[in-house]
PDB file of C-alpha atoms in Angstrom:
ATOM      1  CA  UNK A  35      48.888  18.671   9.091  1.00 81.00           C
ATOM      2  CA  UNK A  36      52.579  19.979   8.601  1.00 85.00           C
ATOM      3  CA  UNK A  37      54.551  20.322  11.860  1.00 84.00           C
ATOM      4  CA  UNK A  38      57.875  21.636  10.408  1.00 87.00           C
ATOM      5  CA  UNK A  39      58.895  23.672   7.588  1.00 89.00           C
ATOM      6  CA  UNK A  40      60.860  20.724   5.552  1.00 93.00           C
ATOM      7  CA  UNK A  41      57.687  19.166   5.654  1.00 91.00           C
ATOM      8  CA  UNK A  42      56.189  22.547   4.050  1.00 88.00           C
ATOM      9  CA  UNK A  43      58.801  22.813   1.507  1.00 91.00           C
ATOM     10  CA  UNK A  44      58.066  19.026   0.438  1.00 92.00           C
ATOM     11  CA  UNK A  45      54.646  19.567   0.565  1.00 88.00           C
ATOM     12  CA  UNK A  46      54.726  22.864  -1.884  1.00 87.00           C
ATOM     13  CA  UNK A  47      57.161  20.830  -4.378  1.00 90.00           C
ATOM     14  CA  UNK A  48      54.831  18.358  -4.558  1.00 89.00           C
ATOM     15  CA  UNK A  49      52.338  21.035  -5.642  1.00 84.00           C
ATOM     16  CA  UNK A  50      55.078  22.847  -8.076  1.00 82.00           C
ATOM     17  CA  UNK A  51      55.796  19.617  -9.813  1.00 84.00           C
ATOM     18  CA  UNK A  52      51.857  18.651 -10.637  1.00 81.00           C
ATOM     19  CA  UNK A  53      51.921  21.697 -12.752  1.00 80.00           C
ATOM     20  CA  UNK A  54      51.337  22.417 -16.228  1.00 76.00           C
ATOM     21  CA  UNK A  55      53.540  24.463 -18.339  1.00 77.00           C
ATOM     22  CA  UNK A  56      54.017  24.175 -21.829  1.00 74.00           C
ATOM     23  CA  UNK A  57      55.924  25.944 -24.535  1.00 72.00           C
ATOM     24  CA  UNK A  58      54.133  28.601 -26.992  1.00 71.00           C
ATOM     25  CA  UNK A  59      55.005  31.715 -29.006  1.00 68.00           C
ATOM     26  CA  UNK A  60      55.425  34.003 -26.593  1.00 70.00           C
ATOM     27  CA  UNK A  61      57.050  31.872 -23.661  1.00 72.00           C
ATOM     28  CA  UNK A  62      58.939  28.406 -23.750  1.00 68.00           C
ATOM     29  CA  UNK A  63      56.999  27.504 -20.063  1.00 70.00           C
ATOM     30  CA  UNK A  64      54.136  29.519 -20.092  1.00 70.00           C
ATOM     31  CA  UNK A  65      51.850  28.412 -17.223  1.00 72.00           C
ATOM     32  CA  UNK A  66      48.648  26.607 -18.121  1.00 73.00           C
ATOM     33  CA  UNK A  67      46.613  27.169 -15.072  1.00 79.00           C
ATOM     34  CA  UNK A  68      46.988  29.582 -11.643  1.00 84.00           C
ATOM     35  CA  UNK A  69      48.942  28.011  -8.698  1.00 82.00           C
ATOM     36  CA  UNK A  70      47.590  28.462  -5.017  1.00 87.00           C
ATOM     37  CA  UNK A  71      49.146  27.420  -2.028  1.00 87.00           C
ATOM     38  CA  UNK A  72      46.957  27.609   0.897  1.00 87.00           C
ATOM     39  CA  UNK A  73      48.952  27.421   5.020  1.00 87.00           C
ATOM     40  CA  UNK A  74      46.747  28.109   7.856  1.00 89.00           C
ATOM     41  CA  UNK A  75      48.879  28.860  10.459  1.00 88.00           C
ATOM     42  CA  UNK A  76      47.286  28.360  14.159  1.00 90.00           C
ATOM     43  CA  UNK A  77      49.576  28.875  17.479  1.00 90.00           C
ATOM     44  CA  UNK A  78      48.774  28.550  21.568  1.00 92.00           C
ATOM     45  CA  UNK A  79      50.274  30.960  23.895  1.00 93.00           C
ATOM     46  CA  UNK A  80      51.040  29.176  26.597  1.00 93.00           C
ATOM     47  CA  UNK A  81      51.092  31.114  29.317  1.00 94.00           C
ATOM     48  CA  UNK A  82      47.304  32.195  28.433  1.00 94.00           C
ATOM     49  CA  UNK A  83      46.075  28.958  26.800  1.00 93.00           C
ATOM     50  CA  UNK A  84      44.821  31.470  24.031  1.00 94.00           C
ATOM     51  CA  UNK A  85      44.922  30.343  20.279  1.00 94.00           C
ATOM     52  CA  UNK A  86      45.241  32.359  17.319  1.00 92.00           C
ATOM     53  CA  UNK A  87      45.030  31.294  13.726  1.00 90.00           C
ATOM     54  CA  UNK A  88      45.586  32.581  10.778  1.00 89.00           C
ATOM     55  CA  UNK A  89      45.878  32.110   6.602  1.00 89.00           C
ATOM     56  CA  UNK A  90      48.803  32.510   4.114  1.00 89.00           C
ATOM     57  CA  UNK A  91      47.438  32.126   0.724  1.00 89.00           C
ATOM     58  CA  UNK A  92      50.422  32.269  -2.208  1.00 88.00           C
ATOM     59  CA  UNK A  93      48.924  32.787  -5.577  1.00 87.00           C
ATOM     60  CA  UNK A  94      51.101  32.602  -8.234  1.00 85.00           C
ATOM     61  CA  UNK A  95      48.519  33.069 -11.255  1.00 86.00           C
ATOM     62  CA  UNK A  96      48.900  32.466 -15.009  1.00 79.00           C
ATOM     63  CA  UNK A  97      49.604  34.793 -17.352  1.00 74.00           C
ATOM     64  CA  UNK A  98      47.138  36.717 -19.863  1.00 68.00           C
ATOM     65  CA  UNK A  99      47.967  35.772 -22.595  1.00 70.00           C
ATOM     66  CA  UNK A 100      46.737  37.506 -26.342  1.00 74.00           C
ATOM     67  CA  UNK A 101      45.694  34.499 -28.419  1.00 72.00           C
ATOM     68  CA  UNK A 102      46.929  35.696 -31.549  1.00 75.00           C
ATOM     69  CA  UNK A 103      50.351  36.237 -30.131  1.00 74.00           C
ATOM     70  CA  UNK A 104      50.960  32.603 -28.182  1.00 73.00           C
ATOM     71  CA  UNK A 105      49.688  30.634 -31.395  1.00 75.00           C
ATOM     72  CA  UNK A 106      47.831  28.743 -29.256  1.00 76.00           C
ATOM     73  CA  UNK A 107      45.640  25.937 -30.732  1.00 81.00           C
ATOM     74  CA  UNK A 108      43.880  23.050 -29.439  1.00 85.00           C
ATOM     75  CA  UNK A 109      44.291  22.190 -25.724  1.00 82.00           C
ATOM     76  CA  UNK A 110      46.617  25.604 -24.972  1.00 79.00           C
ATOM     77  CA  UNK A 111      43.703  27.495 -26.418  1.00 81.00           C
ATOM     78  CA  UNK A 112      41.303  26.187 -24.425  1.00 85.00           C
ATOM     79  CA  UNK A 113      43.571  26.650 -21.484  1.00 82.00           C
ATOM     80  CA  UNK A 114      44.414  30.147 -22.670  1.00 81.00           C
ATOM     81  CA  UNK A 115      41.110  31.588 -22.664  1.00 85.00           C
ATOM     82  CA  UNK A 116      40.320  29.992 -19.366  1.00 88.00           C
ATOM     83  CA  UNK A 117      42.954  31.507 -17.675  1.00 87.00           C
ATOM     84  CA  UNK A 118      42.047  35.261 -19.133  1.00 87.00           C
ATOM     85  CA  UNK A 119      38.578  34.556 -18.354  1.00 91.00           C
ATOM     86  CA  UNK A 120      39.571  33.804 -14.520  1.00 92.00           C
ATOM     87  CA  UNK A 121      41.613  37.094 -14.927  1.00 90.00           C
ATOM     88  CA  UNK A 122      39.125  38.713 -16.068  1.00 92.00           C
ATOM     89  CA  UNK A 123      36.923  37.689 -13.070  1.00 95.00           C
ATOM     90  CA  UNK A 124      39.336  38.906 -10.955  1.00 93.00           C
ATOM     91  CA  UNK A 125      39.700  41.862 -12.297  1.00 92.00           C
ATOM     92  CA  UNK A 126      35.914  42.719 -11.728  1.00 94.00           C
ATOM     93  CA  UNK A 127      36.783  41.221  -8.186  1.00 94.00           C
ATOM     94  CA  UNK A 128      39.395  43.504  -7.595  1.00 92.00           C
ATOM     95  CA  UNK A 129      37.585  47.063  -8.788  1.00 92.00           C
ATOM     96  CA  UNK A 130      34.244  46.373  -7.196  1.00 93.00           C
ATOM     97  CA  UNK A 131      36.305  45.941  -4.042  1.00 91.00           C
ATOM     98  CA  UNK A 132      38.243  49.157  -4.409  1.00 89.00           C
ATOM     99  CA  UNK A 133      35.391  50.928  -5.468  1.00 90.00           C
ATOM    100  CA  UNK A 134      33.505  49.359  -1.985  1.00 88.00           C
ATOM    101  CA  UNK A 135      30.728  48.233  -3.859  1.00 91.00           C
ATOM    102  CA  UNK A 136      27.780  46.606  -2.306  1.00 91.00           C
ATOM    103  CA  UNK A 137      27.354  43.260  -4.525  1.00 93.00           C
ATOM    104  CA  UNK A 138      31.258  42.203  -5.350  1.00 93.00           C
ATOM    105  CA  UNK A 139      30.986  39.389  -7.504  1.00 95.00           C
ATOM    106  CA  UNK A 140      32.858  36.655  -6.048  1.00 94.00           C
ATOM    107  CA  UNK A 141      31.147  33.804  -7.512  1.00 95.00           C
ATOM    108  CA  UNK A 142      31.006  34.293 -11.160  1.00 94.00           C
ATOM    109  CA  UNK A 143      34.625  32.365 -11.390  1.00 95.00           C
ATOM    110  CA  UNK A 144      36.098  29.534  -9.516  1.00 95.00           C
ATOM    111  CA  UNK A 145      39.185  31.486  -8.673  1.00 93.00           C
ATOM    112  CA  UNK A 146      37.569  34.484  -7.044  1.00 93.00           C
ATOM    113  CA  UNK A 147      35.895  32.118  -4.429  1.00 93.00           C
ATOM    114  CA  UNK A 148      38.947  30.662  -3.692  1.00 92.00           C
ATOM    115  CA  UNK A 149      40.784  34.461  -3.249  1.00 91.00           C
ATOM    116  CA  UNK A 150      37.240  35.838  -1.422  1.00 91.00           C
ATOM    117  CA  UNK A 151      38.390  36.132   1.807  1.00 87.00           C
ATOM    118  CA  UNK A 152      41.795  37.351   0.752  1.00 87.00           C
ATOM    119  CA  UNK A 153      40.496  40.506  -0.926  1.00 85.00           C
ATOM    120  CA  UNK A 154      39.571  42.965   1.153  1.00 76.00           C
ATOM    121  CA  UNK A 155      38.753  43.362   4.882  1.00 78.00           C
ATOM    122  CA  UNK A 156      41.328  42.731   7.146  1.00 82.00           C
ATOM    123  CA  UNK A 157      43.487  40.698   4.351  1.00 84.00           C
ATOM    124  CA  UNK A 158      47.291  41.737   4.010  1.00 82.00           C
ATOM    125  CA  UNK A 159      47.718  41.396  -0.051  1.00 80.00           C
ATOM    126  CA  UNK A 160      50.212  41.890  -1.788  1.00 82.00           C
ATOM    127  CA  UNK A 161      50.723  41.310  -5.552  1.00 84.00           C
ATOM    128  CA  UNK A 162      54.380  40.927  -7.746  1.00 86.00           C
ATOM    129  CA  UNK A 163      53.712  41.648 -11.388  1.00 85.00           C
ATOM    130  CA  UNK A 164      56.246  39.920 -13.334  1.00 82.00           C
ATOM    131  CA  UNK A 165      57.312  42.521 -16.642  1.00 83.00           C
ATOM    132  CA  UNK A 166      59.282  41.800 -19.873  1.00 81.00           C
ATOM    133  CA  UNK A 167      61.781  44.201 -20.689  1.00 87.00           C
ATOM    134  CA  UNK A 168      61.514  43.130 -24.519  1.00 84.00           C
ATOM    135  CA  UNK A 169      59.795  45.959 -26.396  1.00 89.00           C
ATOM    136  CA  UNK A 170      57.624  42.951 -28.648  1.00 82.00           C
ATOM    137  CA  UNK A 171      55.706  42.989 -25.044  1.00 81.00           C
ATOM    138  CA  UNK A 172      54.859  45.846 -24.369  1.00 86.00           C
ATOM    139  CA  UNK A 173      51.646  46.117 -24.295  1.00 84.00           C
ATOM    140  CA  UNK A 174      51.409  43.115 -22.240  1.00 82.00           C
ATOM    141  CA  UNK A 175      53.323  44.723 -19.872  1.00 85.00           C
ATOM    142  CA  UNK A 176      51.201  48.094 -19.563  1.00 88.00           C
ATOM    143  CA  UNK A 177      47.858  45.840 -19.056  1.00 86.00           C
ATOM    144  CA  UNK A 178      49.404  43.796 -16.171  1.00 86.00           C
ATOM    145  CA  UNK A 179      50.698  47.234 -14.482  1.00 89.00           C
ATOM    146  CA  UNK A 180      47.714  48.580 -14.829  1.00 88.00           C
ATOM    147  CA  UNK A 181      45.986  45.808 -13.662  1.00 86.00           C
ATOM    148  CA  UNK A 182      48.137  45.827 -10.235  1.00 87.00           C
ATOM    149  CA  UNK A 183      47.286  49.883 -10.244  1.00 89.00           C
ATOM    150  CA  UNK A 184      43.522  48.606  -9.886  1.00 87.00           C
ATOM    151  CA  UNK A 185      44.284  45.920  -6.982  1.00 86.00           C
ATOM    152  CA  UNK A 186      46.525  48.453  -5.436  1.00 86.00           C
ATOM    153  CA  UNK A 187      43.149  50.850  -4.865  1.00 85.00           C
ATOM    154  CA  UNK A 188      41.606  48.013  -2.279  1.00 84.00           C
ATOM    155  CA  UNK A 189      41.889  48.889   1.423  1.00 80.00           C
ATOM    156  CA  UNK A 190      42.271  46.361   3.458  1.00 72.00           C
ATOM    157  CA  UNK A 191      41.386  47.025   7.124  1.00 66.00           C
ATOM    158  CA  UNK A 192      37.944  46.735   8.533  1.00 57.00           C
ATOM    159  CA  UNK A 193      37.742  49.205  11.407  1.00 49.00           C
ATOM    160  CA  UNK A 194      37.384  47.568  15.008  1.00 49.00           C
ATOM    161  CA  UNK A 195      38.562  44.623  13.592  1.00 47.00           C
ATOM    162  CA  UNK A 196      42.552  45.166  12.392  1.00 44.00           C
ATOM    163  CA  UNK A 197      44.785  45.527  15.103  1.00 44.00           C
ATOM    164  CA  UNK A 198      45.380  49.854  15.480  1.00 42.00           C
ATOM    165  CA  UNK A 199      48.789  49.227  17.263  1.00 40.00           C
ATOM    166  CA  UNK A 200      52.294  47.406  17.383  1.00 42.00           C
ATOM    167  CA  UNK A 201      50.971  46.191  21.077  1.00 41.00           C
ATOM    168  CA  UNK A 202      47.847  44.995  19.636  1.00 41.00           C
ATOM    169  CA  UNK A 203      49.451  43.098  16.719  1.00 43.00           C
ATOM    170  CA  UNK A 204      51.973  42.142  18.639  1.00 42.00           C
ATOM    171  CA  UNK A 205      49.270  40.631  21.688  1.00 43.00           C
ATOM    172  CA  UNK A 206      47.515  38.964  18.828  1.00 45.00           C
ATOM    173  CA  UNK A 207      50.010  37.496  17.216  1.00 44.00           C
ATOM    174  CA  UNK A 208      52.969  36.068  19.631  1.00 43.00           C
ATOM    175  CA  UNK A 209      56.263  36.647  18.180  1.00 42.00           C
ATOM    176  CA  UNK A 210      58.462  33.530  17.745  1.00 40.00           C
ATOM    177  CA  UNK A 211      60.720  34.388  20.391  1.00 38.00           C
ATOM    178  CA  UNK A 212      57.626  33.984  22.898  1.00 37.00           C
ATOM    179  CA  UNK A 213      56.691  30.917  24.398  1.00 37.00           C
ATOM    180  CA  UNK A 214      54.324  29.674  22.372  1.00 40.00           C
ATOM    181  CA  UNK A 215      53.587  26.614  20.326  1.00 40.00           C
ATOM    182  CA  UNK A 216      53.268  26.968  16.707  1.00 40.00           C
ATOM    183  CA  UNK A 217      52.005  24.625  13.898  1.00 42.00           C
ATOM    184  CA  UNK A 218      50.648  24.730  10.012  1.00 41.00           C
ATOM    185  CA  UNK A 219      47.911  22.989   8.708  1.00 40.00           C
ATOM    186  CA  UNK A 220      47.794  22.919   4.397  1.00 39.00           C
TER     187      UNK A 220
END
């Protein structure tokens, strides 16, 4: 439990400093592995004694990476072709959503169960796509547009469930001037 946000900050540090990078072709700290930072966020209004909760997931994932390009070998390769084959899963994650497909296949990697209730329904998402301006990476740059061009096609409101108006959102989720006592959980 995490009652302030220094102890937040120290807590995500923590999290940035057990990660892996390591230097290859492409990128002198390419990311071995996909960060996620998970807050649940739960407050009491006290006037009502009503409680509301909700998640922040950050997801900072690694790179695609062509194999042939990053000179990978040994350990990195390994790593490398785990990390596109997470993508990958996502990816299917991502346009079976937007396409509101019956069976969306959460659990055929690690990563999309850990994103499943992020994806979709009443989930706020947003995704930053990192681009080189160096011409050498192109092409990696067009495939991780286009990949945020397929996660921009999910909608993400349920209907009865989303709040329809400022007053709702506003009655479900007390704004920090109200009196109400907050806390995070990791």
């Amino acid at each position: 439990e995490v009652k302030d946000p220094l102890e937040l900050k120290r807590l995500l540090a923590r999290g940035l400093v057990a990660r892996t990078v390591a230097a290859n072709a492409m990128n002198a700290e390419s990311s071995r592995s996909h960060l996620l930072f998970t807050m649940k966020v739960c407050t009491v209004d006290l006037d009502s004694q009503e409680s509301f909760s909700g998640k922040i997931l950050l997801c900072d994932l690694g790179g695609s990476e062509r194999l042939k390009k990053t000179e990978a070998a040994g350990e990195q390769l390994k790593e490398a072709i785990e990390i596109n084959r997470s993508l990958t899963a996502l990816g299917d994650v991502i346009e079976a959503v937007a396409e509101k497909r019956r069976q969306v296949p959460y659990r055929n990697h690690k990563l999309t169960q850990l994103l499943q209730d992020s994806l979709g329904g009443t989930a706020k998402t947003l995704m930053f796509v990192n681009c080189s301006p160096a011409e050498s990476n192109l092409q990696e740059t067009s495939m991780s547009l286009n990949y945020a061009c397929r996660a921009k096609r999910i909608v993400n409101s349920q209907p009865g469930t989303a709040p329809t108006s400022p007053a709702m959102s506003s009655r479900r989720f007390p704004a920090h001037g109200s009196r109400a006592n907050s806390r995070a959980n990791s």
